Amino acid sequence: MAEAPQPNSTFPRPVFFILTGIPGLGGAQAWLTLVFAPMYLLALLGNGALLLVVQVDSTLHQPMFLLLAMLAATDLGLATSIAPGLLAVLWLGPRPVPYTACLVQMFFVHTLTAVESGVLLTMACDRAVAIGRPLHYPILVTKARVGYAALAHALKALAICVPFPLLVARFEHFQAKTINHAYCAHMAVVELVIGNTRANNLYGLTLSLAVSGVDILGIAGSYGLIAHAVLRLPTREARAKAFGTCSSHICVILAFYVPGLFSYLTHRFGHHTVPKPVHILLSNIYLLLPPALNPLIYGVRTKQIRDRFLETFTFRKGQ
């Protein structure tokens, strides 16, 4: 059984933490597997299929589709970093997670979230160049530069997210071993430690504002350039066609940032008014919804990928 925090109690660094899932729901949280399990299945099948299509079709080895593959790979990692443990907690109840595994999960969740934000920024810049300077697009945006961008995002995410587990690992004593969450979120673990957590709080706040804030500003600037270029087109049909090439990306951006910002704001400023179960539920939706929706959005709205899916399905059906 998971022990409840006791006043003035002190525990040495635990071998295991206990994840409780979503507090306050009790046995009813098992029904949430009917929501999260299909989301995870969609994330696995959709992103796996998108990666496979881009890999096997040489005509899709272009910067735009390589960026989609990068996003799909990140989504697969992000969903897998939390979904198996989340589903186990929801279905089976509170479960132990090794201390080291908890820190590893914390690292991967933050790292992959940072990578996804960076990929969305790169995709916005790609669309800005494609619409604003179409004649120079093949020269300015190449497969090599997409590879450099992927490496840069990975190195940036590693550099800024390694301190998360290190800042937690420095604490030797805890006031409880029970994490009232469905995965090892940084602040959920920090709430249990005994000691000065100001560095953890400041770093988490600064990182959220710096990474997400800079990426959002970059995306907004890219779409400002896109809007300027689109409005200069001579006909309504041309403007609609140019804007249509960005519609999938806009949907993906909204699916990623809107739940994320709402979850962040409720945690930082609304924890006295927003019930904790609601906040934890939102944080899980934030991490699983984009990986589930992104392949559907791009699979439906991107003609080349949609056609390739249909060709593959028709070919196998005709065999």
mmCIF file of C-alpha atoms in Angstrom:
data_model
loop_
_atom_site.group_PDB
_atom_site.id
_atom_site.type_symbol
_atom_site.label_atom_id
_atom_site.label_comp_id
_atom_site.label_asym_id
_atom_site.label_seq_id
_atom_site.Cartn_x
_atom_site.Cartn_y
_atom_site.Cartn_z
ATOM 1 C CA MET A 1 0.000 0.000 0.000
ATOM 2 C CA ALA A 2 1.160 3.546 -0.663
ATOM 3 C CA GLU A 3 1.753 5.464 2.490
ATOM 4 C CA ALA A 4 0.151 8.864 2.876
ATOM 5 C CA PRO A 5 2.369 11.808 3.715
ATOM 6 C CA GLN A 6 2.588 12.364 7.460
ATOM 7 C CA PRO A 7 3.264 15.705 9.151
ATOM 8 C CA ASN A 8 6.963 16.152 10.012
ATOM 9 C CA SER A 9 7.808 12.736 8.516
ATOM 10 C CA THR A 10 11.153 12.272 6.761
ATOM 11 C CA PHE A 11 12.213 9.499 4.423
ATOM 12 C CA PRO A 12 15.672 8.897 2.987
ATOM 13 C CA ARG A 13 15.934 8.805 -0.771
ATOM 14 C CA PRO A 14 13.498 6.020 -1.710
ATOM 15 C CA VAL A 15 14.298 3.000 -3.837
ATOM 16 C CA PHE A 16 10.772 3.243 -5.267
ATOM 17 C CA PHE A 17 8.181 5.953 -5.664
ATOM 18 C CA ILE A 18 4.475 5.124 -5.761
ATOM 19 C CA LEU A 19 2.467 6.613 -8.640
ATOM 20 C CA THR A 20 -1.193 7.005 -7.691
ATOM 21 C CA GLY A 21 -2.653 8.079 -11.028
ATOM 22 C CA ILE A 22 -5.297 10.784 -10.830
ATOM 23 C CA PRO A 23 -6.139 11.463 -7.154
ATOM 24 C CA GLY A 24 -9.754 11.696 -6.124
ATOM 25 C CA LEU A 25 -11.136 9.359 -8.766
ATOM 26 C CA GLY A 26 -10.431 6.071 -7.010
ATOM 27 C CA GLY A 27 -11.535 3.027 -8.981
ATOM 28 C CA ALA A 28 -13.340 5.228 -11.508
ATOM 29 C CA GLN A 29 -10.016 6.165 -13.096
ATOM 30 C CA ALA A 30 -9.885 2.708 -14.696
ATOM 31 C CA TRP A 31 -12.533 3.982 -17.118
ATOM 32 C CA LEU A 32 -10.051 6.557 -18.373
ATOM 33 C CA THR A 33 -8.154 3.731 -20.060
ATOM 34 C CA LEU A 34 -11.003 3.782 -22.591
ATOM 35 C CA VAL A 35 -9.810 7.289 -23.504
ATOM 36 C CA PHE A 36 -6.036 7.022 -23.218
ATOM 37 C CA ALA A 37 -5.575 3.514 -24.661
ATOM 38 C CA PRO A 38 -7.131 4.433 -28.060
ATOM 39 C CA MET A 39 -5.079 7.652 -28.076
ATOM 40 C CA TYR A 40 -1.872 5.683 -27.555
ATOM 41 C CA LEU A 41 -2.879 3.114 -30.172
ATOM 42 C CA LEU A 42 -3.548 5.910 -32.675
ATOM 43 C CA ALA A 43 -0.180 7.449 -31.853
ATOM 44 C CA LEU A 44 1.618 4.135 -32.431
ATOM 45 C CA LEU A 45 -0.187 3.162 -35.624
ATOM 46 C CA GLY A 46 -0.465 6.627 -37.149
ATOM 47 C CA ASN A 47 3.079 7.809 -36.542
ATOM 48 C CA GLY A 48 4.517 4.387 -37.365
ATOM 49 C CA ALA A 49 2.633 4.346 -40.670
ATOM 50 C CA LEU A 50 3.728 7.894 -41.498
ATOM 51 C CA LEU A 51 7.373 7.011 -40.840
ATOM 52 C CA LEU A 52 7.053 3.883 -42.968
ATOM 53 C CA VAL A 53 5.475 5.747 -45.888
ATOM 54 C CA VAL A 54 8.172 8.431 -45.874
ATOM 55 C CA GLN A 55 10.898 5.793 -45.672
ATOM 56 C CA VAL A 56 9.716 3.523 -48.487
ATOM 57 C CA ASP A 57 8.638 6.223 -50.954
ATOM 58 C CA SER A 58 11.716 7.955 -52.380
ATOM 59 C CA THR A 59 9.557 10.766 -53.799
ATOM 60 C CA LEU A 60 8.833 11.832 -50.214
ATOM 61 C CA HIS A 61 12.517 12.257 -49.353
ATOM 62 C CA GLN A 62 12.090 16.007 -49.418
ATOM 63 C CA PRO A 63 12.594 18.550 -46.600
ATOM 64 C CA MET A 64 8.875 19.015 -45.884
ATOM 65 C CA PHE A 65 8.238 15.281 -45.499
ATOM 66 C CA LEU A 66 11.486 14.695 -43.607
ATOM 67 C CA LEU A 67 10.252 17.266 -41.097
ATOM 68 C CA LEU A 68 6.975 15.332 -40.843
ATOM 69 C CA ALA A 69 8.976 12.163 -40.198
ATOM 70 C CA MET A 70 10.958 13.994 -37.513
ATOM 71 C CA LEU A 71 7.718 15.092 -35.867
ATOM 72 C CA ALA A 72 6.305 11.550 -36.069
ATOM 73 C CA ALA A 73 9.423 10.047 -34.468
ATOM 74 C CA THR A 74 9.250 12.601 -31.657
ATOM 75 C CA ASP A 75 5.555 11.890 -31.136
ATOM 76 C CA LEU A 76 6.238 8.152 -30.920
ATOM 77 C CA GLY A 77 8.875 8.702 -28.260
ATOM 78 C CA LEU A 78 6.767 11.192 -26.303
ATOM 79 C CA ALA A 79 3.683 8.968 -26.217
ATOM 80 C CA THR A 80 5.688 5.865 -25.318
ATOM 81 C CA SER A 81 7.506 7.678 -22.523
ATOM 82 C CA ILE A 82 4.306 7.992 -20.477
ATOM 83 C CA ALA A 83 1.472 5.906 -21.956
ATOM 84 C CA PRO A 84 2.453 2.360 -20.803
ATOM 85 C CA GLY A 85 2.950 3.465 -17.205
ATOM 86 C CA LEU A 86 -0.122 5.696 -17.307
ATOM 87 C CA LEU A 87 -2.354 2.864 -18.528
ATOM 88 C CA ALA A 88 -0.927 0.491 -15.901
ATOM 89 C CA VAL A 89 -1.661 2.964 -13.097
ATOM 90 C CA LEU A 90 -5.162 3.711 -14.332
ATOM 91 C CA TRP A 91 -6.083 0.058 -14.804
ATOM 92 C CA LEU A 92 -4.217 -1.635 -11.931
ATOM 93 C CA GLY A 93 -4.113 1.161 -9.376
ATOM 94 C CA PRO A 94 -1.092 2.694 -7.591
ATOM 95 C CA ARG A 95 2.145 1.086 -8.681
ATOM 96 C CA PRO A 96 5.819 1.373 -7.709
ATOM 97 C CA VAL A 97 8.336 2.930 -10.055
ATOM 98 C CA PRO A 98 12.081 2.721 -9.339
ATOM 99 C CA TYR A 99 13.706 5.983 -8.310
ATOM 100 C CA THR A 100 16.129 5.913 -11.262
ATOM 101 C CA ALA A 101 13.361 5.030 -13.740
ATOM 102 C CA CYS A 102 11.366 7.985 -12.432
ATOM 103 C CA LEU A 103 14.230 10.384 -13.148
ATOM 104 C CA VAL A 104 14.757 8.839 -16.598
ATOM 105 C CA GLN A 105 11.072 9.287 -17.445
ATOM 106 C CA MET A 106 11.210 12.891 -16.226
ATOM 107 C CA PHE A 107 14.190 13.541 -18.511
ATOM 108 C CA PHE A 108 12.604 11.999 -21.616
ATOM 109 C CA VAL A 109 9.250 13.742 -21.148
ATOM 110 C CA HIS A 110 10.865 17.174 -20.925
ATOM 111 C CA THR A 111 13.436 16.474 -23.644
ATOM 112 C CA LEU A 112 10.944 15.180 -26.208
ATOM 113 C CA THR A 113 8.533 18.024 -25.437
ATOM 114 C CA ALA A 114 11.334 20.515 -26.125
ATOM 115 C CA VAL A 115 12.274 18.698 -29.348
ATOM 116 C CA GLU A 116 8.669 18.737 -30.567
ATOM 117 C CA SER A 117 8.385 22.457 -29.924
ATOM 118 C CA GLY A 118 11.575 23.026 -31.904
ATOM 119 C CA VAL A 119 10.372 20.856 -34.794
ATOM 120 C CA LEU A 120 7.143 22.858 -35.000
ATOM 121 C CA LEU A 121 9.218 26.051 -35.199
ATOM 122 C CA THR A 122 11.346 24.578 -37.999
ATOM 123 C CA MET A 123 8.205 23.529 -39.888
ATOM 124 C CA ALA A 124 6.847 27.071 -39.593
ATOM 125 C CA CYS A 125 10.098 28.472 -41.004
ATOM 126 C CA ASP A 126 9.945 25.905 -43.819
ATOM 127 C CA ARG A 127 6.435 27.052 -44.784
ATOM 128 C CA ALA A 128 7.499 30.708 -44.580
ATOM 129 C CA VAL A 129 10.308 30.114 -47.077
ATOM 130 C CA ALA A 130 8.113 27.938 -49.340
ATOM 131 C CA ILE A 131 5.424 30.624 -49.587
ATOM 132 C CA GLY A 132 7.513 33.776 -49.265
ATOM 133 C CA ARG A 133 10.411 32.762 -51.543
ATOM 134 C CA PRO A 134 9.233 29.783 -53.601
ATOM 135 C CA LEU A 135 11.878 30.189 -56.314
ATOM 136 C CA HIS A 136 14.689 30.030 -53.749
ATOM 137 C CA TYR A 137 13.116 27.251 -51.663
ATOM 138 C CA PRO A 138 15.141 24.341 -53.173
ATOM 139 C CA ILE A 139 18.360 26.247 -52.479
ATOM 140 C CA LEU A 140 17.520 27.560 -49.010
ATOM 141 C CA VAL A 141 15.844 24.422 -47.633
ATOM 142 C CA THR A 142 17.792 21.212 -48.297
ATOM 143 C CA LYS A 143 17.862 17.738 -46.800
ATOM 144 C CA ALA A 144 21.250 18.478 -45.262
ATOM 145 C CA ARG A 145 19.916 21.578 -43.508
ATOM 146 C CA VAL A 146 16.938 19.610 -42.213
ATOM 147 C CA GLY A 147 19.430 17.120 -40.759
ATOM 148 C CA TYR A 148 21.387 19.934 -39.119
ATOM 149 C CA ALA A 149 18.160 21.323 -37.682
ATOM 150 C CA ALA A 150 17.269 17.910 -36.233
ATOM 151 C CA LEU A 151 20.709 17.626 -34.627
ATOM 152 C CA ALA A 152 20.470 21.161 -33.251
ATOM 153 C CA HIS A 153 17.057 20.493 -31.691
ATOM 154 C CA ALA A 154 18.294 17.267 -30.094
ATOM 155 C CA LEU A 155 21.432 18.902 -28.650
ATOM 156 C CA LYS A 156 19.451 21.903 -27.391
ATOM 157 C CA ALA A 157 16.886 19.676 -25.700
ATOM 158 C CA LEU A 158 19.597 17.551 -24.085
ATOM 159 C CA ALA A 159 21.454 20.606 -22.807
ATOM 160 C CA ILE A 160 18.431 22.267 -21.239
ATOM 161 C CA CYS A 161 16.707 19.135 -19.882
ATOM 162 C CA VAL A 162 19.616 17.263 -18.276
ATOM 163 C CA PRO A 163 19.419 19.596 -15.220
ATOM 164 C CA PHE A 164 15.850 18.447 -14.420
ATOM 165 C CA PRO A 165 16.775 15.024 -13.001
ATOM 166 C CA LEU A 166 20.053 16.370 -11.621
ATOM 167 C CA LEU A 167 18.253 19.066 -9.623
ATOM 168 C CA VAL A 168 16.027 16.375 -8.102
ATOM 169 C CA ALA A 169 18.855 13.875 -7.532
ATOM 170 C CA ARG A 170 20.671 16.297 -5.210
ATOM 171 C CA PHE A 171 18.000 15.882 -2.523
ATOM 172 C CA GLU A 172 18.581 13.127 0.028
ATOM 173 C CA HIS A 173 15.360 13.301 2.062
ATOM 174 C CA PHE A 174 11.681 13.274 1.160
ATOM 175 C CA GLN A 175 8.504 13.909 3.102
ATOM 176 C CA ALA A 176 6.649 11.104 1.286
ATOM 177 C CA LYS A 177 7.187 8.357 -1.275
ATOM 178 C CA THR A 178 3.822 8.755 -2.978
ATOM 179 C CA ILE A 179 3.618 10.863 -6.153
ATOM 180 C CA ASN A 180 0.056 12.076 -6.690
ATOM 181 C CA HIS A 181 0.393 11.934 -10.439
ATOM 182 C CA ALA A 182 0.203 9.464 -13.319
ATOM 183 C CA TYR A 183 3.850 9.900 -14.345
ATOM 184 C CA CYS A 184 7.025 11.374 -12.876
ATOM 185 C CA ALA A 185 6.435 15.029 -13.587
ATOM 186 C CA HIS A 186 9.226 17.277 -12.350
ATOM 187 C CA MET A 187 7.147 19.482 -10.061
ATOM 188 C CA ALA A 188 5.158 16.517 -8.728
ATOM 189 C CA VAL A 189 8.418 14.980 -7.473
ATOM 190 C CA VAL A 190 9.764 18.318 -6.214
ATOM 191 C CA GLU A 191 6.674 18.681 -4.007
ATOM 192 C CA LEU A 192 7.888 15.654 -2.012
ATOM 193 C CA VAL A 193 11.453 16.726 -1.297
ATOM 194 C CA ILE A 194 12.725 18.261 1.920
ATOM 195 C CA GLY A 195 14.999 21.201 1.289
ATOM 196 C CA ASN A 196 15.264 24.424 -0.641
ATOM 197 C CA THR A 197 13.532 23.869 -3.984
ATOM 198 C CA ARG A 198 13.875 27.430 -5.250
ATOM 199 C CA ALA A 199 16.388 26.390 -7.922
ATOM 200 C CA ASN A 200 13.974 23.735 -9.211
ATOM 201 C CA ASN A 201 11.076 26.185 -9.314
ATOM 202 C CA LEU A 202 13.078 28.932 -11.014
ATOM 203 C CA TYR A 203 14.645 26.604 -13.551
ATOM 204 C CA GLY A 204 11.296 25.059 -14.450
ATOM 205 C CA LEU A 205 9.690 28.479 -14.852
ATOM 206 C CA THR A 206 12.612 29.962 -16.781
ATOM 207 C CA LEU A 207 12.874 26.969 -19.078
ATOM 208 C CA SER A 208 9.160 26.971 -19.852
ATOM 209 C CA LEU A 209 9.187 30.659 -20.687
ATOM 210 C CA ALA A 210 12.465 30.551 -22.606
ATOM 211 C CA VAL A 211 11.911 27.443 -24.714
ATOM 212 C CA SER A 212 8.176 27.599 -25.376
ATOM 213 C CA GLY A 213 8.152 31.391 -25.424
ATOM 214 C CA VAL A 214 10.966 31.689 -27.969
ATOM 215 C CA ASP A 215 9.497 28.947 -30.150
ATOM 216 C CA ILE A 216 6.030 30.513 -30.046
ATOM 217 C CA LEU A 217 7.481 33.913 -30.961
ATOM 218 C CA GLY A 218 9.389 32.310 -33.816
ATOM 219 C CA ILE A 219 6.265 30.551 -35.074
ATOM 220 C CA ALA A 220 4.262 33.772 -34.797
ATOM 221 C CA GLY A 221 6.953 35.651 -36.727
ATOM 222 C CA SER A 222 7.014 32.971 -39.444
ATOM 223 C CA TYR A 223 3.262 33.164 -39.859
ATOM 224 C CA GLY A 224 3.470 36.937 -39.958
ATOM 225 C CA LEU A 225 5.785 36.590 -42.964
ATOM 226 C CA ILE A 226 3.445 33.978 -44.450
ATOM 227 C CA ALA A 227 0.428 36.261 -44.018
ATOM 228 C CA HIS A 228 2.341 39.142 -45.628
ATOM 229 C CA ALA A 229 3.299 36.957 -48.611
ATOM 230 C CA VAL A 230 -0.201 35.510 -48.993
ATOM 231 C CA LEU A 231 -1.887 38.914 -48.955
ATOM 232 C CA ARG A 232 0.359 40.047 -51.813
ATOM 233 C CA LEU A 233 -0.905 37.275 -54.102
ATOM 234 C CA PRO A 234 -3.115 38.608 -56.934
ATOM 235 C CA THR A 235 -6.174 36.337 -56.688
ATOM 236 C CA ARG A 236 -8.371 34.899 -53.967
ATOM 237 C CA GLU A 237 -7.791 31.373 -55.318
ATOM 238 C CA ALA A 238 -4.020 31.782 -55.064
ATOM 239 C CA ARG A 239 -4.303 33.104 -51.522
ATOM 240 C CA ALA A 240 -6.586 30.226 -50.505
ATOM 241 C CA LYS A 241 -4.200 27.657 -52.044
ATOM 242 C CA ALA A 242 -1.167 29.176 -50.320
ATOM 243 C CA PHE A 243 -2.910 29.320 -46.969
ATOM 244 C CA GLY A 244 -4.168 25.748 -47.428
ATOM 245 C CA THR A 245 -0.597 24.466 -47.453
ATOM 246 C CA CYS A 246 -0.267 25.744 -43.866
ATOM 247 C CA SER A 247 -3.599 24.541 -42.491
ATOM 248 C CA SER A 248 -2.294 21.170 -41.295
ATOM 249 C CA HIS A 249 0.607 22.805 -39.499
ATOM 250 C CA ILE A 250 -1.688 25.336 -37.833
ATOM 251 C CA CYS A 251 -3.906 22.512 -36.516
ATOM 252 C CA VAL A 252 -0.854 20.686 -35.141
ATOM 253 C CA ILE A 253 0.420 23.855 -33.459
ATOM 254 C CA LEU A 254 -2.950 24.431 -31.776
ATOM 255 C CA ALA A 255 -3.164 20.790 -30.642
ATOM 256 C CA PHE A 256 0.285 21.044 -29.049
ATOM 257 C CA TYR A 257 0.400 24.524 -27.537
ATOM 258 C CA VAL A 258 -3.191 25.198 -26.431
ATOM 259 C CA PRO A 259 -3.504 22.233 -23.998
ATOM 260 C CA GLY A 260 0.120 22.772 -22.941
ATOM 261 C CA LEU A 261 -0.316 26.448 -22.117
ATOM 262 C CA PHE A 262 -3.597 25.781 -20.330
ATOM 263 C CA SER A 263 -1.987 23.010 -18.263
ATOM 264 C CA TYR A 264 1.000 25.235 -17.468
ATOM 265 C CA LEU A 265 -1.126 28.221 -16.454
ATOM 266 C CA THR A 266 -3.421 26.148 -14.252
ATOM 267 C CA HIS A 267 -0.407 24.639 -12.512
ATOM 268 C CA ARG A 268 1.453 27.912 -11.971
ATOM 269 C CA PHE A 269 -1.402 30.287 -11.251
ATOM 270 C CA GLY A 270 -4.624 28.318 -10.845
ATOM 271 C CA HIS A 271 -3.672 25.567 -8.394
ATOM 272 C CA HIS A 272 -5.944 27.124 -5.752
ATOM 273 C CA THR A 273 -8.959 27.301 -8.077
ATOM 274 C CA VAL A 274 -8.456 24.385 -10.495
ATOM 275 C CA PRO A 275 -8.821 20.975 -8.771
ATOM 276 C CA LYS A 276 -5.665 18.883 -8.860
ATOM 277 C CA PRO A 277 -7.348 15.943 -10.644
ATOM 278 C CA VAL A 278 -8.305 18.319 -13.466
ATOM 279 C CA HIS A 279 -4.744 19.594 -13.751
ATOM 280 C CA ILE A 280 -3.266 16.072 -13.833
ATOM 281 C CA LEU A 281 -5.832 14.966 -16.402
ATOM 282 C CA LEU A 282 -4.965 17.963 -18.588
ATOM 283 C CA SER A 283 -1.238 17.276 -18.335
ATOM 284 C CA ASN A 284 -1.752 13.722 -19.591
ATOM 285 C CA ILE A 285 -4.018 14.872 -22.418
ATOM 286 C CA TYR A 286 -1.396 17.468 -23.365
ATOM 287 C CA LEU A 287 1.255 14.761 -23.828
ATOM 288 C CA LEU A 288 -0.928 12.187 -25.607
ATOM 289 C CA LEU A 289 -3.330 14.246 -27.722
ATOM 290 C CA PRO A 290 -0.805 15.712 -30.217
ATOM 291 C CA PRO A 291 0.889 12.349 -30.959
ATOM 292 C CA ALA A 292 -2.557 10.843 -31.615
ATOM 293 C CA LEU A 293 -3.859 13.713 -33.772
ATOM 294 C CA ASN A 294 -0.782 14.730 -35.763
ATOM 295 C CA PRO A 295 -0.627 11.703 -38.109
ATOM 296 C CA LEU A 296 -4.377 11.947 -38.702
ATOM 297 C CA ILE A 297 -4.124 15.642 -39.548
ATOM 298 C CA TYR A 298 -1.204 15.216 -41.934
ATOM 299 C CA GLY A 299 -2.484 11.932 -43.339
ATOM 300 C CA VAL A 300 -5.811 13.508 -44.274
ATOM 301 C CA ARG A 301 -4.688 16.978 -45.355
ATOM 302 C CA THR A 302 -1.350 16.248 -47.099
ATOM 303 C CA LYS A 303 -2.138 14.997 -50.610
ATOM 304 C CA GLN A 304 1.117 13.131 -51.253
ATOM 305 C CA ILE A 305 0.898 11.177 -48.011
ATOM 306 C CA ARG A 306 -2.816 10.519 -48.434
ATOM 307 C CA ASP A 307 -2.271 9.244 -51.976
ATOM 308 C CA ARG A 308 0.581 7.010 -50.866
ATOM 309 C CA PHE A 309 -1.578 5.508 -48.103
ATOM 310 C CA LEU A 310 -4.360 4.817 -50.603
ATOM 311 C CA GLU A 311 -1.953 3.303 -53.143
ATOM 312 C CA THR A 312 -0.496 0.982 -50.523
ATOM 313 C CA PHE A 313 -3.937 -0.066 -49.290
ATOM 314 C CA THR A 314 -5.269 -0.648 -52.813
ATOM 315 C CA PHE A 315 -2.199 -2.627 -53.827
ATOM 316 C CA ARG A 316 -2.408 -4.947 -50.855
ATOM 317 C CA LYS A 317 -6.148 -5.375 -51.254
ATOM 318 C CA GLY A 318 -5.693 -6.345 -54.910
ATOM 319 C CA GLN A 319 -3.098 -9.015 -54.150
#
